[in-house]
XYZ file of C-alpha atoms in Angstrom:
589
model
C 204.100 -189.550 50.460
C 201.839 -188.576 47.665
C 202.377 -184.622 46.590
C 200.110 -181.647 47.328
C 196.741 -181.430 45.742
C 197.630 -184.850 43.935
C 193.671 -185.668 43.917
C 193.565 -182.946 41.419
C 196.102 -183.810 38.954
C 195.353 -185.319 35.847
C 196.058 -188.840 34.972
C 199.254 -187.944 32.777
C 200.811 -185.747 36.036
C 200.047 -188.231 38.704
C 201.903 -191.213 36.259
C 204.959 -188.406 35.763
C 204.443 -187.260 40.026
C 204.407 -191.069 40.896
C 207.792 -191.419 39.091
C 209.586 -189.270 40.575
C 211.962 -189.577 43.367
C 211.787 -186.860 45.943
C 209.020 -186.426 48.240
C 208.755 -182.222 47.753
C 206.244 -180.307 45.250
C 206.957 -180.852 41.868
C 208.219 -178.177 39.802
C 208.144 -177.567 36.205
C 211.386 -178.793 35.567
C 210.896 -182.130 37.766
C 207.958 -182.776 35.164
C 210.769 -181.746 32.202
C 212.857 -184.091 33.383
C 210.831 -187.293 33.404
C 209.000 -186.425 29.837
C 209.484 -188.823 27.244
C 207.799 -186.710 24.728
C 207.329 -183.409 22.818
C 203.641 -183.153 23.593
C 204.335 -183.825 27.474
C 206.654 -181.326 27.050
C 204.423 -178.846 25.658
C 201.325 -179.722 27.886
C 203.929 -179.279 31.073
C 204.624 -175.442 30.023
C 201.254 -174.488 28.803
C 200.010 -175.696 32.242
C 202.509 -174.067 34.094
C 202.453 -170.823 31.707
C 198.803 -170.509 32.295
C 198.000 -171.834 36.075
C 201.406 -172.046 37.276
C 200.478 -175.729 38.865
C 199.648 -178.857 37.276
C 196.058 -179.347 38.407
C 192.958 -179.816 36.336
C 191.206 -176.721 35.107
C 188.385 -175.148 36.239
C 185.499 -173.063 35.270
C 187.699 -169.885 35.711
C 190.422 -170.918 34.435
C 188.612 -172.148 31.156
C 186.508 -168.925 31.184
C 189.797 -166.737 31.992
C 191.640 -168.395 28.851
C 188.946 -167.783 26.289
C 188.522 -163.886 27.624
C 192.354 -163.826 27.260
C 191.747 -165.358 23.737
C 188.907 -163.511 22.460
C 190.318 -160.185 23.415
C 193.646 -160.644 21.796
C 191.686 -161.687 18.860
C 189.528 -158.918 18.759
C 192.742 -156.616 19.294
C 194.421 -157.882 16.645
C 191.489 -157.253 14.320
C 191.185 -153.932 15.578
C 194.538 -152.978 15.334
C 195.809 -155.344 12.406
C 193.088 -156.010 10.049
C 195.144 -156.350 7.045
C 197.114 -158.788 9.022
C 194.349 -160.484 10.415
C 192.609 -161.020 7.043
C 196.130 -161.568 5.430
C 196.383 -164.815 7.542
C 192.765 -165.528 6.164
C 193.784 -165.541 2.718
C 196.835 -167.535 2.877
C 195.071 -170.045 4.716
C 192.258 -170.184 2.176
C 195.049 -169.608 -0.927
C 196.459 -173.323 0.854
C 193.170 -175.239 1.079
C 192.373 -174.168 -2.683
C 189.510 -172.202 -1.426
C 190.395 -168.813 -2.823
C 187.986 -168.987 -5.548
C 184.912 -169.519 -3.193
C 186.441 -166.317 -1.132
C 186.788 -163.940 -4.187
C 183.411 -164.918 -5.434
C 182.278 -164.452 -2.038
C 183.874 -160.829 -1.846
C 182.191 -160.479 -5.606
C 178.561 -161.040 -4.700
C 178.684 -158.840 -1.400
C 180.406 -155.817 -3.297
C 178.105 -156.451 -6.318
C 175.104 -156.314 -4.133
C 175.770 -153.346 -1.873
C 177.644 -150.858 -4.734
C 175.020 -152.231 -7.783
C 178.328 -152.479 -9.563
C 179.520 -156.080 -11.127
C 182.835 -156.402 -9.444
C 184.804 -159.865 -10.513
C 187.998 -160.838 -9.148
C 189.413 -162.899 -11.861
C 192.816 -164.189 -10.004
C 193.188 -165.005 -6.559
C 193.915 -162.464 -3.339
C 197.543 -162.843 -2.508
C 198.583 -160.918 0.709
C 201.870 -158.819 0.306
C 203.494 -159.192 3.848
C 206.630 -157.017 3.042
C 203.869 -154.060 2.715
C 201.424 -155.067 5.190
C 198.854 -154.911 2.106
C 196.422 -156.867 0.218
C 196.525 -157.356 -3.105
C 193.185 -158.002 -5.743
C 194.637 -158.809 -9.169
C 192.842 -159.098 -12.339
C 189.401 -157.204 -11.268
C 186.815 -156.591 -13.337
C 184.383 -153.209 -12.714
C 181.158 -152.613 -14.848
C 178.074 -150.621 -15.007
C 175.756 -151.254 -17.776
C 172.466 -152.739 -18.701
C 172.311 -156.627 -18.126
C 171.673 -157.219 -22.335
C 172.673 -160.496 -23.635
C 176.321 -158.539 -24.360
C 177.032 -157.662 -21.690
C 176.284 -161.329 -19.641
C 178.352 -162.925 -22.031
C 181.184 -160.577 -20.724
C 180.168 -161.137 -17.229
C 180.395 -164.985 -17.759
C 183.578 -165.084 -19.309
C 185.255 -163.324 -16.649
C 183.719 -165.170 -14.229
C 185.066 -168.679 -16.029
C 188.605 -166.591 -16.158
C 188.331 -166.267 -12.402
C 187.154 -170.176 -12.239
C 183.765 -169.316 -10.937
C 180.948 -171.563 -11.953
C 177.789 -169.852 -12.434
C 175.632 -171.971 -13.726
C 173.762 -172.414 -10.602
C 174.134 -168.753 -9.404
C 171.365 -166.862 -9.674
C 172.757 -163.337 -10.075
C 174.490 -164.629 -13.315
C 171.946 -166.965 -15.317
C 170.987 -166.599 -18.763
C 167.896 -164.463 -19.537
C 166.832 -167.108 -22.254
C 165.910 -166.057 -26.294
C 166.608 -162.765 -27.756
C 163.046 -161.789 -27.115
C 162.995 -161.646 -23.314
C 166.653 -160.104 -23.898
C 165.127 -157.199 -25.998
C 161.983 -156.897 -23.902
C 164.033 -156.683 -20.885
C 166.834 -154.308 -22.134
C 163.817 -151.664 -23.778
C 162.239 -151.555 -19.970
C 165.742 -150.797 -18.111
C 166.451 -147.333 -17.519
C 169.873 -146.516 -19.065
C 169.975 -142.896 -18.820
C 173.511 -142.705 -17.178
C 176.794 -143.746 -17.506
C 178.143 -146.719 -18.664
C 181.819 -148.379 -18.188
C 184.134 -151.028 -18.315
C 187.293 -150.685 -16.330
C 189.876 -153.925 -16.197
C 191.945 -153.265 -13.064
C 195.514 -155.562 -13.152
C 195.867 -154.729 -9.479
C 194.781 -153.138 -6.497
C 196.545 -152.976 -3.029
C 194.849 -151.773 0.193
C 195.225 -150.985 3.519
C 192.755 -152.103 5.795
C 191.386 -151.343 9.111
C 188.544 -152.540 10.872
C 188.799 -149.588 13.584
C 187.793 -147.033 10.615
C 185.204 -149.046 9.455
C 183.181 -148.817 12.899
C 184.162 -144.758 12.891
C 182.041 -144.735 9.806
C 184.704 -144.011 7.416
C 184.912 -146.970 5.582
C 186.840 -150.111 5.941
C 189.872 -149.323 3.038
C 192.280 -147.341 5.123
C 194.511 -146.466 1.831
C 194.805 -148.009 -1.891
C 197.492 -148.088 -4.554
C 195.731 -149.245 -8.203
C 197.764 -149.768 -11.335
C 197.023 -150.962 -15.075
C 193.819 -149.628 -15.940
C 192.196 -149.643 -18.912
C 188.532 -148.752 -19.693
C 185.781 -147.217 -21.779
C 183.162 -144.796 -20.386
C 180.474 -144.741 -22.200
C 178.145 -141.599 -21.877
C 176.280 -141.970 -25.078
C 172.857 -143.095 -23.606
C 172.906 -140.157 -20.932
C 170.211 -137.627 -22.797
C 169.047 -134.078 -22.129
C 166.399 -131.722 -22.295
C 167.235 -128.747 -23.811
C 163.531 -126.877 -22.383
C 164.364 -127.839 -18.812
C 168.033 -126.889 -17.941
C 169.635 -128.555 -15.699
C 171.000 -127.656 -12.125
C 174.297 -128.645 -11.166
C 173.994 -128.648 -7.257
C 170.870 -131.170 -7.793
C 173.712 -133.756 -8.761
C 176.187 -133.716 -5.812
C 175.828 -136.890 -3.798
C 174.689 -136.991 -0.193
C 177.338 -138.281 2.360
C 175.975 -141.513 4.218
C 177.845 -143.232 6.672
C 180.132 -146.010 5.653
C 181.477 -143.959 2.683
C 184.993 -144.124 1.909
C 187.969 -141.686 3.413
C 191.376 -142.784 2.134
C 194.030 -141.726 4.313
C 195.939 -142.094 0.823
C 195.462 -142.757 -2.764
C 198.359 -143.792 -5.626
C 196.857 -144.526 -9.522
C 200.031 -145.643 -12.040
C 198.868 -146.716 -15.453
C 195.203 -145.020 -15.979
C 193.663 -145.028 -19.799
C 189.902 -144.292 -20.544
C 188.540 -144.352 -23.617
C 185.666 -141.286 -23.629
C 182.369 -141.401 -25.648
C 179.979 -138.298 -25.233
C 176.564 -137.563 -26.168
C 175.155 -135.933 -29.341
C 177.910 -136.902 -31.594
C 181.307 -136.071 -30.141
C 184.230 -137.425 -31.128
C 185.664 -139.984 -28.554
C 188.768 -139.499 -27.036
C 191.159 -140.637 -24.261
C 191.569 -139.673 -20.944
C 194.697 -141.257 -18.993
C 196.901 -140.996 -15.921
C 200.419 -141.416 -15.353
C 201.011 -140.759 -11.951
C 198.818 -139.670 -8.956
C 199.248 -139.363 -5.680
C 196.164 -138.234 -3.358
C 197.155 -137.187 0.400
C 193.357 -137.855 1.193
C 190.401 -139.091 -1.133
C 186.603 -138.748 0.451
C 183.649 -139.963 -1.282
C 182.298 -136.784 0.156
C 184.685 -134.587 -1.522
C 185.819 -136.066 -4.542
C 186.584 -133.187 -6.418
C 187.758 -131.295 -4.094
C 190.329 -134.070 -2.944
C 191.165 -134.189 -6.980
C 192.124 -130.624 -6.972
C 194.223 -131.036 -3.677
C 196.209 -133.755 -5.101
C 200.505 -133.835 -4.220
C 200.807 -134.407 -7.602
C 198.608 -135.457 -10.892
C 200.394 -136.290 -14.514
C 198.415 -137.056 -17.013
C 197.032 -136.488 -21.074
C 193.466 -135.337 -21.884
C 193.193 -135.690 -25.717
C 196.566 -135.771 -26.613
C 197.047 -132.656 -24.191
C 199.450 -133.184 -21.463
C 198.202 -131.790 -17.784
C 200.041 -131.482 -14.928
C 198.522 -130.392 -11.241
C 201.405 -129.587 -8.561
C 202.350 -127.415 -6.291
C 203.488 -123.766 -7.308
C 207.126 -122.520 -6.919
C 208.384 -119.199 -5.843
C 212.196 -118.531 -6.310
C 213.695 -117.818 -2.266
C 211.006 -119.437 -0.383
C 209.374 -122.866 -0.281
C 205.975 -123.793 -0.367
C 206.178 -124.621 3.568
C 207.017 -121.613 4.684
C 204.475 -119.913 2.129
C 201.725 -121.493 3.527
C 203.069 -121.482 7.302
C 203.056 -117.962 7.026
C 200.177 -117.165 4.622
C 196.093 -117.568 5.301
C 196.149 -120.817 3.081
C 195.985 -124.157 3.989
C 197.469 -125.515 0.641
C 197.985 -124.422 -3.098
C 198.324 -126.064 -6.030
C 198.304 -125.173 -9.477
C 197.118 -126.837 -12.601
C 198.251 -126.452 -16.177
C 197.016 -128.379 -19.577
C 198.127 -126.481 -22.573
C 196.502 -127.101 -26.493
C 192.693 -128.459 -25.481
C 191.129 -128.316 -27.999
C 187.990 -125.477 -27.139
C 184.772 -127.695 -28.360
C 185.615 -129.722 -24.664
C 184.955 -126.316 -22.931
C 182.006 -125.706 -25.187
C 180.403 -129.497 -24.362
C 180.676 -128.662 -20.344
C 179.207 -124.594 -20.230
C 175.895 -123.578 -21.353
C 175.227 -122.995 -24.772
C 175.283 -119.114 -23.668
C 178.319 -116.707 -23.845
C 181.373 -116.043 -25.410
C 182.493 -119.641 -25.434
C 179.708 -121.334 -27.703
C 180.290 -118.202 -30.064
C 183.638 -119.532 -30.609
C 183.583 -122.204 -33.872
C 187.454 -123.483 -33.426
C 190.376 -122.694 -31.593
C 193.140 -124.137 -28.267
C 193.418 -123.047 -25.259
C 196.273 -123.129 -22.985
C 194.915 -122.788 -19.097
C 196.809 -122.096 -15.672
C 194.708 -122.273 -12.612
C 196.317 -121.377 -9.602
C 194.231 -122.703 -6.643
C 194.363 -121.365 -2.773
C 192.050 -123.574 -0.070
C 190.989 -122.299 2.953
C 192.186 -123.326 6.447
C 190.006 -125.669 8.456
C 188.655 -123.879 11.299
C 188.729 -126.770 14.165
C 192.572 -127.259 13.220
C 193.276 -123.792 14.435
C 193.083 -122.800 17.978
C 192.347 -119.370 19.723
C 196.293 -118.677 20.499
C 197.011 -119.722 17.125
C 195.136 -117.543 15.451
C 196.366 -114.781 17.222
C 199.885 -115.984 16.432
C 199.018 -116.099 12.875
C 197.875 -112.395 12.506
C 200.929 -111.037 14.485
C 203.035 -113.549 12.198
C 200.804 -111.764 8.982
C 201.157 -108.247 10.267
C 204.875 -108.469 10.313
C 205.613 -110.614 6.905
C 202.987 -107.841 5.566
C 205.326 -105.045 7.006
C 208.422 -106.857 5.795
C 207.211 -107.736 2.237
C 206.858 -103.904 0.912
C 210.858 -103.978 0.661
C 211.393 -103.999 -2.745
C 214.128 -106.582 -2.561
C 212.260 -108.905 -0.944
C 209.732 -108.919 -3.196
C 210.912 -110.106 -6.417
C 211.609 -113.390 -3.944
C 208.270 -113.862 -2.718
C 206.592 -114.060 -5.937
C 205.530 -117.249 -7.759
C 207.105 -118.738 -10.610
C 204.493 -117.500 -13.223
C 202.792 -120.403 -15.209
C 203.169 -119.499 -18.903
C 205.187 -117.301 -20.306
C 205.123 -113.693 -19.879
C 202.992 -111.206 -22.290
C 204.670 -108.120 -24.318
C 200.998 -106.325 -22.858
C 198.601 -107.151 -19.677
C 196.410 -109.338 -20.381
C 192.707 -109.080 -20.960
C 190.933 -108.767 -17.211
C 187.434 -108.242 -15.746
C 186.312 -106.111 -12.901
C 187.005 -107.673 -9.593
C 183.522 -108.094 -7.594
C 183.024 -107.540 -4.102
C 183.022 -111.059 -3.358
C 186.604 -111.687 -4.848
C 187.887 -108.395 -3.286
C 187.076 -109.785 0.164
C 188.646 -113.065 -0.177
C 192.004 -112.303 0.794
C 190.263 -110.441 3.803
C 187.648 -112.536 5.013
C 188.491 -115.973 3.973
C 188.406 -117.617 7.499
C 184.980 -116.518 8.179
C 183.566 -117.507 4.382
C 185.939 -121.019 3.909
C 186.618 -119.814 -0.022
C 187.960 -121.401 -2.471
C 189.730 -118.483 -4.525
C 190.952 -119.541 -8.357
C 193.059 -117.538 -10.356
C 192.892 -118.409 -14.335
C 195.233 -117.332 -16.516
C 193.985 -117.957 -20.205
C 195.048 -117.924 -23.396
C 193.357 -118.721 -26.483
C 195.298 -119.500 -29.502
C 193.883 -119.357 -33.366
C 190.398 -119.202 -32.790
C 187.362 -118.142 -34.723
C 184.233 -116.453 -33.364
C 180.792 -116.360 -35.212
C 177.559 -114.581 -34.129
C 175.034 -117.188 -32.983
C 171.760 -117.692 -35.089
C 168.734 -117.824 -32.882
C 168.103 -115.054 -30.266
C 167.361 -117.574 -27.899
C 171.192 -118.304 -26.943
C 171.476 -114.106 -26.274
C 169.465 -114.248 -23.256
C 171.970 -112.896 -20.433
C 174.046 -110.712 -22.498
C 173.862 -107.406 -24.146
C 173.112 -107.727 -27.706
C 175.110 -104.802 -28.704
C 178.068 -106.502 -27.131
C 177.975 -109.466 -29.052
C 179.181 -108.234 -32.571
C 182.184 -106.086 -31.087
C 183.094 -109.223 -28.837
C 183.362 -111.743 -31.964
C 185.013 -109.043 -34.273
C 187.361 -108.301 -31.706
C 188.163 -112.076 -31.443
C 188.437 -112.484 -34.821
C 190.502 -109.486 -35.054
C 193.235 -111.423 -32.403
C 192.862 -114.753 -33.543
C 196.453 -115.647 -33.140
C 196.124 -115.078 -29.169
C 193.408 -114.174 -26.675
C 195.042 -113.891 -23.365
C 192.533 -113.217 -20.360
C 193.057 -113.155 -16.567
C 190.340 -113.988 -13.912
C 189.857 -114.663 -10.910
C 186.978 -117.398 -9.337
C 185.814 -117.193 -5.646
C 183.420 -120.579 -4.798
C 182.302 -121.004 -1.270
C 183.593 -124.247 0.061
C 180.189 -125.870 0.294
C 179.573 -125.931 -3.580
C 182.593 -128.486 -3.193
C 180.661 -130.715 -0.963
C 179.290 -133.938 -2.487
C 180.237 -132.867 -5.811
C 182.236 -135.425 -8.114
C 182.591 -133.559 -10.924
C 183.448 -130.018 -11.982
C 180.192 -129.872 -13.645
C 178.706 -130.072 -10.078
C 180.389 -127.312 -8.673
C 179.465 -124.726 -11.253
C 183.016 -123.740 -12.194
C 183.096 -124.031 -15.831
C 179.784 -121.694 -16.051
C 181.415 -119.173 -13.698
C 184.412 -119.330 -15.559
C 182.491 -118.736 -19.141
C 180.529 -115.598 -16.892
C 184.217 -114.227 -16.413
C 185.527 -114.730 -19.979
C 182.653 -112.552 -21.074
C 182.926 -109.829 -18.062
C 186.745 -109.435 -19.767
C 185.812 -109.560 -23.252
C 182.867 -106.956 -22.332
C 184.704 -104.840 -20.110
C 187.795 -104.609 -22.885
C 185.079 -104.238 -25.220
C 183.325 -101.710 -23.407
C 186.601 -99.787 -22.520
C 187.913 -99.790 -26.399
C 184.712 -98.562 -27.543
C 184.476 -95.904 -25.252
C 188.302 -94.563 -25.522
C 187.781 -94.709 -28.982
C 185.029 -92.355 -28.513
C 186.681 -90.627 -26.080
C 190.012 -90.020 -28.952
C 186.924 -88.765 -31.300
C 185.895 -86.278 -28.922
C 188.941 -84.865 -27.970
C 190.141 -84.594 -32.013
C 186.465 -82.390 -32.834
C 187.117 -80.681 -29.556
C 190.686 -79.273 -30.844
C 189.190 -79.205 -33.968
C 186.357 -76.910 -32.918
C 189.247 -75.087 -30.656
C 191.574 -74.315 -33.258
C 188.571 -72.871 -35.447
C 187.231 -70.729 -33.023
C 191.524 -69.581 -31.930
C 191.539 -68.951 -35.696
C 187.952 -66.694 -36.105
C 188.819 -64.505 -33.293
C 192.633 -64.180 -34.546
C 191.407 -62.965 -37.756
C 189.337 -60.745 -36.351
C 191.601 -59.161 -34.410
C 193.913 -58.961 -37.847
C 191.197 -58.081 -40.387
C 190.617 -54.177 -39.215
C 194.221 -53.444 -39.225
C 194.936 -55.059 -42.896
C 191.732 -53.138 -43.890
C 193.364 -49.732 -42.703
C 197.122 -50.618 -44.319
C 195.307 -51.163 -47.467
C 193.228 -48.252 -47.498
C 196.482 -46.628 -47.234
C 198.002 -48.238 -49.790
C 195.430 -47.135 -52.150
C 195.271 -43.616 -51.235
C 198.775 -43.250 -51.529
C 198.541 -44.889 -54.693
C 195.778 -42.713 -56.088
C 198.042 -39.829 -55.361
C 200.943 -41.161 -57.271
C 198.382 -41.187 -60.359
C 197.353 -37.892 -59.666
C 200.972 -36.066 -59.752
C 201.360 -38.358 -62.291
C 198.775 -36.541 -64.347
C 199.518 -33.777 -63.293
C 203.225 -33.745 -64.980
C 201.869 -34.543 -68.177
C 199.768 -32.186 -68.369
């Protein structure tokens, strides 16, 4: 007696079913028992894991398998790209083919950034991080001269790539065309050069199709670099605007959950004839970095250590002696603070980044030491209706409880420099800064308080009236004297109010106009202390004629009062002493 459905088993179950002893079903195990083989083996459970029988498949069961398969594929994409693509490279890192993949990678990010990016070594996958790691990459923007293609190939032949039959990389030929073509290129911008030792990311397909980019989060150490800004030129006749400059968001553009640099040191040239210098990172770690807002994500940092010119800088978060920052902000209007600090830039670096107006071109030489204390608004569709209710019943109360005067010694912040024997120099808050603190959630504010000091400098009166165009000229001379005057320290104390949309799309604080409304507040506090010594010196002059004229005019009508009765004591006096004469004469006689 043959099994059931025997018609339908395959030619390797009905040899295993016809050797078999008992006359019931088969079960999986029967089929175990009889195999002579692994693959039997494993052909018995797939078929039984998949159909539970031992019959041939058909169309649905083929068509139910490769739904089963293709979804758990694209899941794991989804879900595990770096995994996914981890598996990738290994597999092409065992065939030998990981030269063909990084080239590949090479020409696609080349093409779509209009950057030359080079992977020199291969992509290893880290599993123990769930990260993949680029080492040895190559980054560079700059004219394609004969230079700079010679650089091009020979990291290319490091990385093992051979481009002699690529046509993104061949040779332009003799010097001629090289000249010809380098003369016709635009190369009014910046140029670099950045040598990367390695780069780990985090990626995720799932962002990618949200718009946000495919690199979920990056950690980049060793880099070293030159940016080159010496062909970037401008017209003095036609100023420029900084909001013109900030970038437009498109979709695709990058939004790193998280963001790590170790190891960062640029070489700086600037136009018209500054000195280079070096730029460099130590540490930096980025809770969120947008190509959107750069900047703004820069200033937002956990923590930034770095030099800029031999000037150590610092950005963290500010301190206050019994509370923490958590509580600050959980009870406060802000969603986050940070403070940054550099101490000894030298002043021309402020001078190359303002306008060639105000008080900071009219200094020659000098440092400054700067603290900027930064507050950031809230994010409106983080905060519900309840919440914010909760928020200004949890304000009115920490309001009510901070006028105790022991409390509030505690709730100040650690200052950032050291204290001053006298206040220190400090324009007239505007309207706009004055409603900050009040009106912040409707406006989305950045507020900035700056607390500078400048040390040694020396002031001269520009030449050409040109430069004086926004200033009062009879300002200018008692400004520079007075700076001159304190050389040995300037201290001034301001306070910055941007709206949050100068921050958006701008890379740069160029961009967001904060180092020309910075110079505007230097020279409202140099003006207004100015203004204020000029007038109470006129104000002492006054008062000393007025006593003057007071004690003339007490002393005229006291000596008139006095003058009639001396007049009648000494007409006295000389009567009586005419009669003395007379009896006088009289006895003689």
């Amino acid at each position: 007696i043959l099994p059931y459905n025997f018609q339908y088993y395959s030619r390797s179950f009905r040899q295993l079913a016809m050797s078999l002893p008992q006359l019931h079903r088969p079960t999986q195990e029967d089929f175990l028992r009889v195999a002579d083989g692994f693959w039997q083996r494993l052909r018995i459970r797939f078929k039984w894991f998949t159909i539970k029988s031992f019959r041939k498949f058909n169309a649905d069961d083929i068509s139910g398998i490769v739904t089963w398969i293709l979804m758990s594929q694209t899941i794991w994409i989804l879900v595990g790209t770096t995994t996914f693509l981890s598996v990738v490279f290994a597999i092409a890192n065992s065939l030998r083919l990981q030269h063909f993949v990084a080239r590949g990678i090479s020409d696609y990010l080349t093409s779509e950034t209009g950057i030359t990016i080079i992977f020199e070594s291969a992509i290893v996958p880290k599993w123990k991080d769930s990260r993949i790691s680029f080492k040895n990459v190559y980054v560079s923007r700059r004219p394609l001269t004969t230079l700079h293609r010679k650089t091009i190939d020979a990291h290319t032949a490091a990385a093992g790539i051979d481009v002699r039959n690529q046509t993104e990389y061949q040779d332009l030929g003799e010097d001629e065309e090289d000249v010809h073509v380098g003369l016709e290129e635009d190369t009014n911008y910046s140029i670099f050069d950045l040598n990367i030792d390695s780069v780990d990311v985090t990626l995720s397909l799932w962002r990618w199709l949200d718009g946000r980019g495919l690199v979920e989060d990056a950690v980049v150490k060793g880099v070293r670099g030159v940016l080159d800004r010496r062909s970037v030129v401008y017209d003095p006749d036609h100023p420029l605007d900084p909001a013109s400059f900030r970038h437009e968001s498109h979709p695709g553009d990058f939004e790193l959950d998280s963001l790590q640099l170790e190891d960062v040191l640029i070489t700086v040239y600037q136009p018209g004839g500054f000195r280079p210098y070096t730029a460099s990172i130590f540490h930096a770690e980025f809770r969120t970095f947008r190509k959107k807002w750069m900047f703004y994500d820069f200033l937002s940092a956990e923590n930034i250590v770095g030099q800029f010119d031999n000037c150590l800088f610092s950005l963290h978060k500010p301190q206050s002696i019994g509370r923490t920052m958590g509580s600050e902000l959980q009870d406060g209007d802000w969603a986050r603070m940070s403070r940054i600090r550099i101490d000894g830039v030298n002043i021309d670096h402020l001078q190359a980044s303002t306008s060639m107006e105000g008080p900071v071109s009219w200094i020659t030489s000098g440092k400054l030491d700067a603290v900027l204390d930064i507050k950031f608004p809230k994010d409106p569709d983080d905060a519900l209706a309840l919440n914010v209710i909760l928020e200004e019943i949890a304000e009115a109360i920490s309001t009510t409880l901070s006028t105790s005067p022991a409390l509030d010694p505690l709730r100040q912040r650690i200052p950032g420099q050291r204290e001053l024997a006298k206040p220190p120099l400090s324009a007239p808050e505007t309207d706009d800064a004055a409603s900050a603190n009040l009106d912040h959630s409707k406006e989305f504010k950045v507020v900035i308080e700056l607390d500078l000091r400048f040390r040694d400098v020396k002031a001269a009166v520009p030449i050409f009236a040109n430069d004086l165009s926004y200033v009062n000229n009879a300002l200018i001379r008692p400004i520079v004297a007075f700076m001159n005057a304190n050389r040995t320290l300037v201290p001034i104390h301001c306070r910055v109010v941007k709206n949050l949309n100068d921050f958006d799309g701008a890379w740069t604080m160029w961009e967001t106009g904060l180092l020309d409304e910075i110079s505007f507040k230097i020279y409202d506090a140099l003006a207004f202390h100015v203004t204020q010594a000029n007038f109470n010196r006129r104000v002492r002059t006054v008062s000393v004629w007025s006593l003057h004229m007071t004690a003339s005019a007490v002393l005229s009508a006291f000596r008139k009062l006095v003058d009639p009765v001396s007049i009648r004591i000494r007409e006295a006096y000389l009567r009586s002493q005419e009669e003395r004469e007379r009896e006088l004469f009289n006895v003689e006689l």
